[in-house]
Tab-separated table of C-alpha atoms in Angstrom:
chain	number	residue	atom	x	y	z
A	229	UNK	CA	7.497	-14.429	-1.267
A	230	UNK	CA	4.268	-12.338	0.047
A	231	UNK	CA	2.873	-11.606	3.321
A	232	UNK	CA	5.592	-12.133	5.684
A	233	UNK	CA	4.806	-12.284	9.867
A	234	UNK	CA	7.542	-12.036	12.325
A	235	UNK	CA	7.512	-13.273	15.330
A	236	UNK	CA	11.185	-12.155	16.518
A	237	UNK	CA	13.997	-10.803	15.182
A	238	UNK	CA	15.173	-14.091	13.481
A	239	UNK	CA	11.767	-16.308	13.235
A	240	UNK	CA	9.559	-15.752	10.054
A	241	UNK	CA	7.225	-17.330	8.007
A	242	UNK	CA	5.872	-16.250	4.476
A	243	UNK	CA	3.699	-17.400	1.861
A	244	UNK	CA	5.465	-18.591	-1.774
A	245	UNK	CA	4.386	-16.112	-4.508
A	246	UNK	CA	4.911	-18.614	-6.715
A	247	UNK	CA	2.861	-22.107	-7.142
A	248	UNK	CA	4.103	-25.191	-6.109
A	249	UNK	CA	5.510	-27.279	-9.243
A	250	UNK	CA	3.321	-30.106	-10.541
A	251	UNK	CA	2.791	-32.777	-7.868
A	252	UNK	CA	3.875	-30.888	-5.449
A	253	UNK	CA	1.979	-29.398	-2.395
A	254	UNK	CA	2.219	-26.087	-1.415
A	255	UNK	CA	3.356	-25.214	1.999
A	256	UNK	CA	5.439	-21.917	3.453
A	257	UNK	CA	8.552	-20.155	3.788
A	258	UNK	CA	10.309	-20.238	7.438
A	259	UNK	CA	13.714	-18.376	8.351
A	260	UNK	CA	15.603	-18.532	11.488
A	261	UNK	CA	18.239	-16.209	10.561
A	262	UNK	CA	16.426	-12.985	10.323
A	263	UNK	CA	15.438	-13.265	6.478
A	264	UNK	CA	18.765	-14.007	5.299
A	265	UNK	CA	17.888	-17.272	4.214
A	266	UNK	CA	14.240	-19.158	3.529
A	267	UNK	CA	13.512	-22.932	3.436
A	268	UNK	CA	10.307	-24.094	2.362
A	269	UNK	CA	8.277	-25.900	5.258
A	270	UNK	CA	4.878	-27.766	4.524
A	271	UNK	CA	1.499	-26.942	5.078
A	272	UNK	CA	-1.490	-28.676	6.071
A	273	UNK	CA	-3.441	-27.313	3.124
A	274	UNK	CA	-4.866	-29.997	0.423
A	275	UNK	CA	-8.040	-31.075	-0.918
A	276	UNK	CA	-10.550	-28.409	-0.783
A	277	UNK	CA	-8.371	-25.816	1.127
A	278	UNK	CA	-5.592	-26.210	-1.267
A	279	UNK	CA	-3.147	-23.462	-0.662
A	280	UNK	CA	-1.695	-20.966	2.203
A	281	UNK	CA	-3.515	-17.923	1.960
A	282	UNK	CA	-2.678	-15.909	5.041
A	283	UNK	CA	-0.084	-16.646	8.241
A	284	UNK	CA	0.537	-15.311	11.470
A	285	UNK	CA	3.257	-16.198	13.866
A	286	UNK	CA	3.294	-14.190	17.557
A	287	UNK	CA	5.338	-16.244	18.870
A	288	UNK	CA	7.840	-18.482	17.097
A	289	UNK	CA	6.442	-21.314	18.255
A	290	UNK	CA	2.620	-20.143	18.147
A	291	UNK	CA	1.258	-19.617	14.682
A	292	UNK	CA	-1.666	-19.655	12.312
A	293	UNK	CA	-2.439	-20.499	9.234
A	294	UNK	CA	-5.534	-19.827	6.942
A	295	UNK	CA	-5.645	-22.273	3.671
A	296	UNK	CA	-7.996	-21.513	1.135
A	297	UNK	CA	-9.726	-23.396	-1.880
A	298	UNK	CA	-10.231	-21.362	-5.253
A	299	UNK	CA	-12.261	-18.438	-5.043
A	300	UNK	CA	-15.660	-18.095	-7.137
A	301	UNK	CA	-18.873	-16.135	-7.073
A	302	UNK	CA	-17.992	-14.105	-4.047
A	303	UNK	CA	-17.028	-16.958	-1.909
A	304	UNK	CA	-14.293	-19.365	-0.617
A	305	UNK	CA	-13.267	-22.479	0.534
A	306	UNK	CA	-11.335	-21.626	4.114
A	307	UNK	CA	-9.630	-22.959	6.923
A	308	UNK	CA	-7.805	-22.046	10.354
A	309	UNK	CA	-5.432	-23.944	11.636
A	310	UNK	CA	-2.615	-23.394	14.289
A	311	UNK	CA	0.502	-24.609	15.327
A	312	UNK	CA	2.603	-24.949	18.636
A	313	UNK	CA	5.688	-26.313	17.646
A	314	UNK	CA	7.035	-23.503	14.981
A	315	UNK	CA	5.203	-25.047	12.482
A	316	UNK	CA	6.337	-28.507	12.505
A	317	UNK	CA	2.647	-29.849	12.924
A	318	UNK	CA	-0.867	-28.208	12.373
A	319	UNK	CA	-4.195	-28.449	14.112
A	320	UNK	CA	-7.177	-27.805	12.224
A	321	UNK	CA	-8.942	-25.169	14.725
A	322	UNK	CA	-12.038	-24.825	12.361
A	323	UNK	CA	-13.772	-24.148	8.979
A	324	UNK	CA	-13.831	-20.560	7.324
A	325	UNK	CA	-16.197	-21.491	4.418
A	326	UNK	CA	-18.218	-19.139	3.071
A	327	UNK	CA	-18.584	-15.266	1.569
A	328	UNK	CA	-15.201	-13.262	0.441
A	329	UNK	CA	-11.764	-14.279	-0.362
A	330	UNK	CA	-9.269	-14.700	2.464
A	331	UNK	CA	-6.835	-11.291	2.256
A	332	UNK	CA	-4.890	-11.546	5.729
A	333	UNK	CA	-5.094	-13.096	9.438
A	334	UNK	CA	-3.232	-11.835	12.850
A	335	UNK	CA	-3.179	-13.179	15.661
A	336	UNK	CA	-1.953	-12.226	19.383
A	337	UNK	CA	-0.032	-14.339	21.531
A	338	UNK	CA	-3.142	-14.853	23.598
A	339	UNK	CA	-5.237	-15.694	20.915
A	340	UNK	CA	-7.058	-12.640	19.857
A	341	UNK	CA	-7.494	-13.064	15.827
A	342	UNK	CA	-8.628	-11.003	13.229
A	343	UNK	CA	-9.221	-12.473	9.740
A	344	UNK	CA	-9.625	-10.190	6.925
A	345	UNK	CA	-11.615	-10.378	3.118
A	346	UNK	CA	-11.871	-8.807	0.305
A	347	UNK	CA	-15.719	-8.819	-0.719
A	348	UNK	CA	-15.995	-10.160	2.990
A	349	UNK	CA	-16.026	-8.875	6.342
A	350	UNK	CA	-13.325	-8.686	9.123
A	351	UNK	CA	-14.187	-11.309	11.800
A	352	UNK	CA	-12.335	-11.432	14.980
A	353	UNK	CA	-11.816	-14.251	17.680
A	354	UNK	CA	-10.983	-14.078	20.979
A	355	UNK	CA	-10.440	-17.880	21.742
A	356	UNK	CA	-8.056	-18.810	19.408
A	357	UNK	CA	-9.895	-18.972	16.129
A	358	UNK	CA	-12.639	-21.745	17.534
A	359	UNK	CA	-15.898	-18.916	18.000
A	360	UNK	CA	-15.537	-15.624	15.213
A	361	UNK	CA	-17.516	-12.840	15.239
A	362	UNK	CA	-18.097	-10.189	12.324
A	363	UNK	CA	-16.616	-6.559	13.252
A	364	UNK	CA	-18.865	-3.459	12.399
A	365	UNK	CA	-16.521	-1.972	10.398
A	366	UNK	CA	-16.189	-3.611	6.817
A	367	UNK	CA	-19.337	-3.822	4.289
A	368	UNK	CA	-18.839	-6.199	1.861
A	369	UNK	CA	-17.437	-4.753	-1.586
A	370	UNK	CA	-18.172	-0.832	0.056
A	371	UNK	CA	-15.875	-0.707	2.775
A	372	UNK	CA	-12.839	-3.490	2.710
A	373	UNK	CA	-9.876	-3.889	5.097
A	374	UNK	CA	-6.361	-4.240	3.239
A	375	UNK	CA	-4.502	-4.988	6.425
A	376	UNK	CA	-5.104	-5.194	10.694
A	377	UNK	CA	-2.374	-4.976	12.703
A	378	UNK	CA	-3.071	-4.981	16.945
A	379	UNK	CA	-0.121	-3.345	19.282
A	380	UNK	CA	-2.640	-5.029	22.375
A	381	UNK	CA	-5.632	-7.307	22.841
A	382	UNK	CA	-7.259	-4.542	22.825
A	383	UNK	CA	-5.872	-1.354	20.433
A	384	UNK	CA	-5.663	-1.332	16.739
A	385	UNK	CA	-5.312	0.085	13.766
A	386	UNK	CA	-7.436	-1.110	10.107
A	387	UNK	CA	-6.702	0.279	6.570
A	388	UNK	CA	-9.789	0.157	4.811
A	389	UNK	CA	-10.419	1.004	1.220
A	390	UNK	CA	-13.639	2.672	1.027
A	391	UNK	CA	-15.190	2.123	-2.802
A	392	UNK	CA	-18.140	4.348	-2.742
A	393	UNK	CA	-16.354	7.230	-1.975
A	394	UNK	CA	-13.565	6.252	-3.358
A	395	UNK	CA	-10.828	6.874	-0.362
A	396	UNK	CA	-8.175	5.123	1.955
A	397	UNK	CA	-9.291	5.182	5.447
A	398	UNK	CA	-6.957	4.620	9.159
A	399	UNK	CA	-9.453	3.615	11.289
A	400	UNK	CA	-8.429	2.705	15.325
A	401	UNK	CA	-9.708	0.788	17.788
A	402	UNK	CA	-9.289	0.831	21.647
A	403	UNK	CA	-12.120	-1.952	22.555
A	404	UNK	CA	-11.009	-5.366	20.393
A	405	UNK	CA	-12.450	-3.734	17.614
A	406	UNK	CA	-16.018	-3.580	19.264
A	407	UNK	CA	-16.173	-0.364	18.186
A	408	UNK	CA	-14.047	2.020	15.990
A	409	UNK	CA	-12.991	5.503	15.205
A	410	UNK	CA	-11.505	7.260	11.897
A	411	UNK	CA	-7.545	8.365	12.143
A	412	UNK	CA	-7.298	9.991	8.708
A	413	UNK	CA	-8.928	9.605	5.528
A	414	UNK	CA	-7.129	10.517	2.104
A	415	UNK	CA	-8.759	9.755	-1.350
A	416	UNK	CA	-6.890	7.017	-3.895
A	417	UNK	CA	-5.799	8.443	-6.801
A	418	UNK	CA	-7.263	7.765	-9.679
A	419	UNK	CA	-5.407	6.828	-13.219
């Protein structure tokens, strides 16, 4: 299992970490008992967004879901859906197309988002996932975010890996990521 989201103490969702056998379509993890046990749970990914790449859940009835095609030249097949009903059906919210390969999404409760990309940029939402904007502090293949996590609408936190010089980097945010300061900076080692 990879990339687990929480919405609760019991209520989780995760991505497989391993493919779906032959003929069979790949969909998500769900518990109700706090992680103690998993069942598998489908997913509205197929044809050109074949697989779950990234899921949120705020709520444990509220969740998101980014499926994503194969990845190629610096771009990849995307797409956002959401759920109301713990995951029992899916909405397609929109179309993520385009450059860098689909790394993480969170949402809020209120439907702040933040989708993040390696050789991409970090795009947030603030209507559910239908309008997404590109947040000034990712560069394609310079400057990538790992993982976004918000405590509010509003404040944040972003672990970036910065390439050219060849660090880690906290940044925070107070403004819906509008605008962004440096927490700490430590340099990755190198082996």
């Amino acid at each position: 299992m990879a990339a687990p989201s929480f919405a609760d103490p019991g209520h989780g969702w995760a991505l497989p970490s391993d493919p779906p056998e032959p003929g069979q379509s790949a969909g998500l993890l769900a518990t109700a008992d706090g992680g103690k046990t998993w069942r598998p749970t489908p997913a509205p990914c197929g044809g050109k967004w074949s697989e779950p790449a990234a899921v949120s859940f705020p709520t444990s009835r509220t969740g998101w879901l980014v499926c994503a095609g194969q990845p190629g030249a610096g771009q990849q097949m995307k797409a956002l859906y959401r759920t109301d009903d713990g995951g029992r059906t899916w909405a397609l919210v929109r179309d993520l197309s385009g450059a860098g390969y689909v790394d993480g999404v969170f949402f809020r409760p209120e439907g702040h988002g933040w989708v993040w990309m390696s050789r991409g940029n970090l795009l947030a939402t603030e209507d559910g996932g239908r309008e997404w904007k590109v947040l000034d502090v990712t560069s394609p293949e310079v400057v990538e975010a790992r993982s976004v996590w918000f405590v509010s609408d509003t404040e944040g936190f972003a672990l970036l890996q910065d390439n050219e010089r060849r660090a880690w980097r906290l940044d925070a945010t107070r403004d819906a990521g509008k605008t962004w300061s440096t927490v700490r900076t430590w340099h990755m080692r190198v082996r």
